[in-house]
Coordinates of C-alpha atoms in Angstrom, one line a residue:
M280 CA 155.3 204.5 203.8
K281 CA 155.4 201.7 206.2
R282 CA 152.9 199.8 204.1
V283 CA 155.0 200.2 201.0
S284 CA 158.1 199.1 202.9
R285 CA 156.3 195.9 204.1
I286 CA 155.1 195.1 200.6
T287 CA 158.6 195.6 199.2
A288 CA 160.1 193.3 201.9
L289 CA 157.5 190.7 201.3
L290 CA 158.1 190.7 197.5
V291 CA 161.9 190.3 198.1
I292 CA 161.3 187.3 200.4
I293 CA 159.0 185.7 197.8
Y294 CA 161.5 186.2 195.0
L295 CA 164.3 184.7 197.1
S296 CA 162.2 181.7 198.0
L297 CA 161.5 181.1 194.3
I298 CA 165.2 181.3 193.4
F299 CA 166.3 178.6 195.8
I300 CA 164.0 175.9 194.8
P301 CA 165.4 172.6 196.1
V302 CA 165.9 169.8 193.6
A303 CA 164.6 166.4 194.8
H304 CA 166.6 163.3 194.2
A305 CA 165.3 159.7 194.0
D306 CA 166.2 157.4 197.0
P307 CA 168.4 154.4 196.3
V308 CA 166.9 150.9 196.3
T309 CA 167.4 149.3 199.6
I310 CA 167.6 145.5 200.3
Q311 CA 167.4 143.8 203.6
Y312 CA 168.9 140.3 203.6
F313 CA 168.1 138.2 206.6
H314 CA 170.4 135.3 207.2
Q315 CA 171.9 133.3 210.0
K316 CA 175.3 131.6 210.6
G317 CA 175.2 127.8 210.2
C318 CA 172.1 127.9 208.1
H319 CA 172.5 125.6 205.1
D320 CA 170.0 127.5 202.9
C321 CA 171.8 130.7 203.7
E322 CA 175.0 129.3 202.5
I323 CA 173.3 128.8 199.1
T324 CA 171.8 132.4 199.0
D325 CA 174.8 134.2 200.3
P326 CA 176.8 134.0 197.0
I327 CA 173.6 135.2 195.1
V328 CA 173.4 138.3 197.3
D329 CA 177.1 138.9 197.0
R330 CA 176.9 138.8 193.2
I331 CA 173.9 141.1 193.1
E332 CA 175.9 143.6 195.3
T333 CA 178.8 143.6 192.9
Q334 CA 176.6 144.0 189.8
Y335 CA 174.6 147.0 191.0
N336 CA 176.2 150.2 192.3
T337 CA 172.9 152.0 192.9
I338 CA 171.5 149.7 195.6
V339 CA 172.2 149.4 199.3
I340 CA 172.2 145.9 200.8
S341 CA 172.0 145.4 204.6
K342 CA 172.9 141.9 205.7
I343 CA 171.0 141.3 209.0
E344 CA 172.0 138.5 211.3
T345 CA 168.8 137.0 212.8
S346 CA 170.6 135.4 215.7
T347 CA 170.8 138.8 217.3
A348 CA 167.9 140.3 219.2
D349 CA 167.6 143.3 216.9
G350 CA 168.0 141.2 213.7
F351 CA 165.3 138.8 214.9
N352 CA 162.9 141.7 215.7
Q353 CA 163.4 143.2 212.2
W354 CA 162.9 139.7 210.5
N355 CA 159.9 138.9 212.6
K356 CA 158.0 142.1 211.9
Y357 CA 157.7 141.1 208.2
G358 CA 156.0 137.8 209.2
F359 CA 158.7 135.4 207.8
L360 CA 158.8 131.9 209.0
E361 CA 162.3 130.9 207.8
V362 CA 165.7 132.3 206.8
P363 CA 167.0 133.3 204.5
A364 CA 164.6 136.1 203.5
I365 CA 164.8 139.3 201.6
V366 CA 162.9 142.6 201.7
I367 CA 163.2 145.3 199.0
N368 CA 162.5 148.9 199.8
N369 CA 160.6 147.8 203.0
E370 CA 157.7 146.5 200.9
T371 CA 158.5 143.6 198.6
K372 CA 159.0 140.4 200.6
I373 CA 160.8 137.4 199.2
P374 CA 160.7 134.2 201.3
K375 CA 163.4 131.5 201.2
E376 CA 161.9 129.4 198.5
E377 CA 161.5 132.3 196.1
I378 CA 165.1 133.7 196.3
T379 CA 166.8 133.4 192.9
E380 CA 169.3 135.6 191.2
E381 CA 166.9 136.1 188.2
K382 CA 164.0 137.2 190.4
L383 CA 166.2 139.6 192.4
K384 CA 167.5 141.2 189.2
T385 CA 164.0 141.6 187.8
L386 CA 162.7 143.3 190.9
I387 CA 165.7 145.5 191.3
D388 CA 165.5 146.6 187.7
E389 CA 161.8 147.5 188.1
Y390 CA 162.6 149.6 191.1
L391 CA 165.5 151.3 189.4
V392 CA 163.3 152.2 186.4
E393 CA 160.6 153.5 188.7
E394 CA 163.2 155.7 190.6
E395 CA 164.6 157.0 187.3
N396 CA 161.1 158.0 186.2
I397 CA 160.6 159.9 189.4
T398 CA 163.9 161.7 189.0
E399 CA 163.0 162.7 185.4
Y400 CA 159.6 163.9 186.5
T401 CA 161.1 165.9 189.3
T402 CA 163.7 167.5 187.0
E403 CA 161.0 168.4 184.5
E404 CA 158.9 169.9 187.2
V405 CA 161.8 172.0 188.5
T406 CA 162.7 173.1 184.9
R407 CA 159.1 174.2 184.4
K408 CA 159.1 176.2 187.6
E409 CA 162.4 177.9 186.6
Q410 CA 160.8 178.8 183.2
E411 CA 157.8 180.3 184.9
I412 CA 160.0 182.3 187.2
E413 CA 162.0 183.5 184.2
Y414 CA 158.8 184.5 182.5
I415 CA 157.7 186.5 185.5
N416 CA 161.2 188.1 185.8
T417 CA 161.4 189.1 182.1
D418 CA 157.9 189.8 180.8
L419 CA 156.2 191.1 183.9
N420 CA 159.0 193.1 185.6
L421 CA 158.2 196.5 183.9
P422 CA 154.4 196.5 184.4
F423 CA 154.7 195.1 187.8
A424 CA 157.2 197.7 188.9
Y425 CA 155.1 200.4 187.3
S426 CA 152.0 199.2 189.2
L427 CA 153.9 199.1 192.5
G428 CA 155.3 202.6 191.9
L429 CA 151.9 204.0 191.0
F430 CA 150.4 202.4 194.1
A431 CA 153.2 203.8 196.3
G432 CA 152.7 207.2 194.8
F433 CA 149.1 207.3 196.0
S434 CA 149.7 206.1 199.5
P435 CA 148.3 208.4 202.2
C436 CA 151.6 209.0 203.9
L437 CA 153.4 210.1 200.7
M438 CA 150.5 212.2 199.5
A439 CA 150.3 214.1 202.8
I440 CA 154.0 214.8 202.8
L441 CA 154.0 215.9 199.2
G442 CA 151.0 218.1 199.8
F443 CA 152.8 219.8 202.8
L444 CA 156.0 220.2 200.9
L445 CA 154.3 221.6 197.8
S446 CA 152.2 224.0 199.8
F447 CA 155.2 225.1 201.8
T448 CA 157.3 225.7 198.6
A449 CA 154.4 227.6 196.9
G450 CA 153.9 229.7 200.1
T451 CA 157.5 231.0 200.1
S452 CA 156.9 232.9 196.8
N453 CA 155.4 236.3 196.4
S454 CA 152.9 235.4 193.7
A455 CA 150.8 232.4 192.6
K456 CA 152.8 232.1 189.3
S457 CA 156.1 232.0 191.1
G458 CA 154.7 229.5 193.6
M459 CA 153.6 227.2 190.9
V460 CA 157.0 227.4 189.2
R461 CA 158.8 226.5 192.4
A462 CA 156.4 223.7 193.1
T463 CA 156.9 222.3 189.6
V464 CA 160.7 222.6 189.9
F465 CA 160.5 220.8 193.2
G466 CA 158.3 218.0 191.7
L467 CA 160.6 217.6 188.8
G468 CA 163.6 217.5 191.0
L469 CA 162.0 214.7 193.1
V470 CA 161.1 212.7 190.1
G471 CA 164.6 213.3 188.6
S472 CA 166.3 212.1 191.7
Y473 CA 164.4 208.8 191.7
L474 CA 165.1 208.4 187.9
L475 CA 168.8 209.0 188.6
L476 CA 168.8 206.4 191.4
G477 CA 167.1 203.9 189.1
L478 CA 169.6 204.5 186.3
C479 CA 172.5 204.0 188.8
L480 CA 171.0 200.7 190.0
L481 CA 170.5 199.6 186.4
S482 CA 174.1 200.4 185.4
F483 CA 175.3 198.5 188.5
R484 CA 173.1 195.5 187.4
K485 CA 174.6 195.6 183.9
S486 CA 178.1 195.7 185.2
I487 CA 177.6 192.6 187.3
P488 CA 175.1 190.4 185.4
D489 CA 175.8 187.3 187.6
L490 CA 174.8 189.0 190.9
E491 CA 171.8 186.9 192.0
S492 CA 171.1 189.0 195.1
F493 CA 170.6 192.2 193.1
S494 CA 166.8 192.3 193.9
F495 CA 167.5 191.8 197.6
V496 CA 170.1 194.7 197.5
T497 CA 167.6 196.9 195.6
G498 CA 164.8 196.2 198.0
V499 CA 167.0 197.1 201.0
I500 CA 167.9 200.4 199.3
V501 CA 164.3 201.2 198.6
I502 CA 163.4 200.4 202.2
L503 CA 166.1 202.7 203.6
I504 CA 165.0 205.5 201.3
D505 CA 161.5 205.2 202.5

């Protein structure tokens, strides 16, 4: 009986973990713009970066002042020699002489298309998993439940208890025929009680179709019965 209870609890945990599958989201495009006050070249690129920032709502621009210690360290780790300088998504480096509005737009558009493809792929993957779960829930529920019930019926604990109860019931009668009748009635009553419980749970499920935790509640009830 303990083994059946553990198997039921494990199945409930697996089912709940499949239900709450997290949906991944693509990260926004990040831009690090290294500049410095009083820099003539920065005064030329500042308006370009400002226009880019107003044209794209899906990017994050960090304007880093290299005259500060932290800003200098961030700028220096990319190996730049001059300011202004730009880094996109911590990988694409654009030195001063290559900063143009057209080039920035081209690179940003490429990153946005790549992120969009990642999002679409993730959505398709999640949809496929949901369809697999739905297939398991609809087409395999009955044979799976029947197999578990059959396995539970032949467990050593349950067979020992049933053997004791049937022998005790048959032993209280005066004849073998009467004992067999009582044992049969006892077995039918036991089966009928489980069928009645199953019908009650099914009616409860039909009355509240949106109850997502129904399997969890059913598993708890089965564990308590065992």
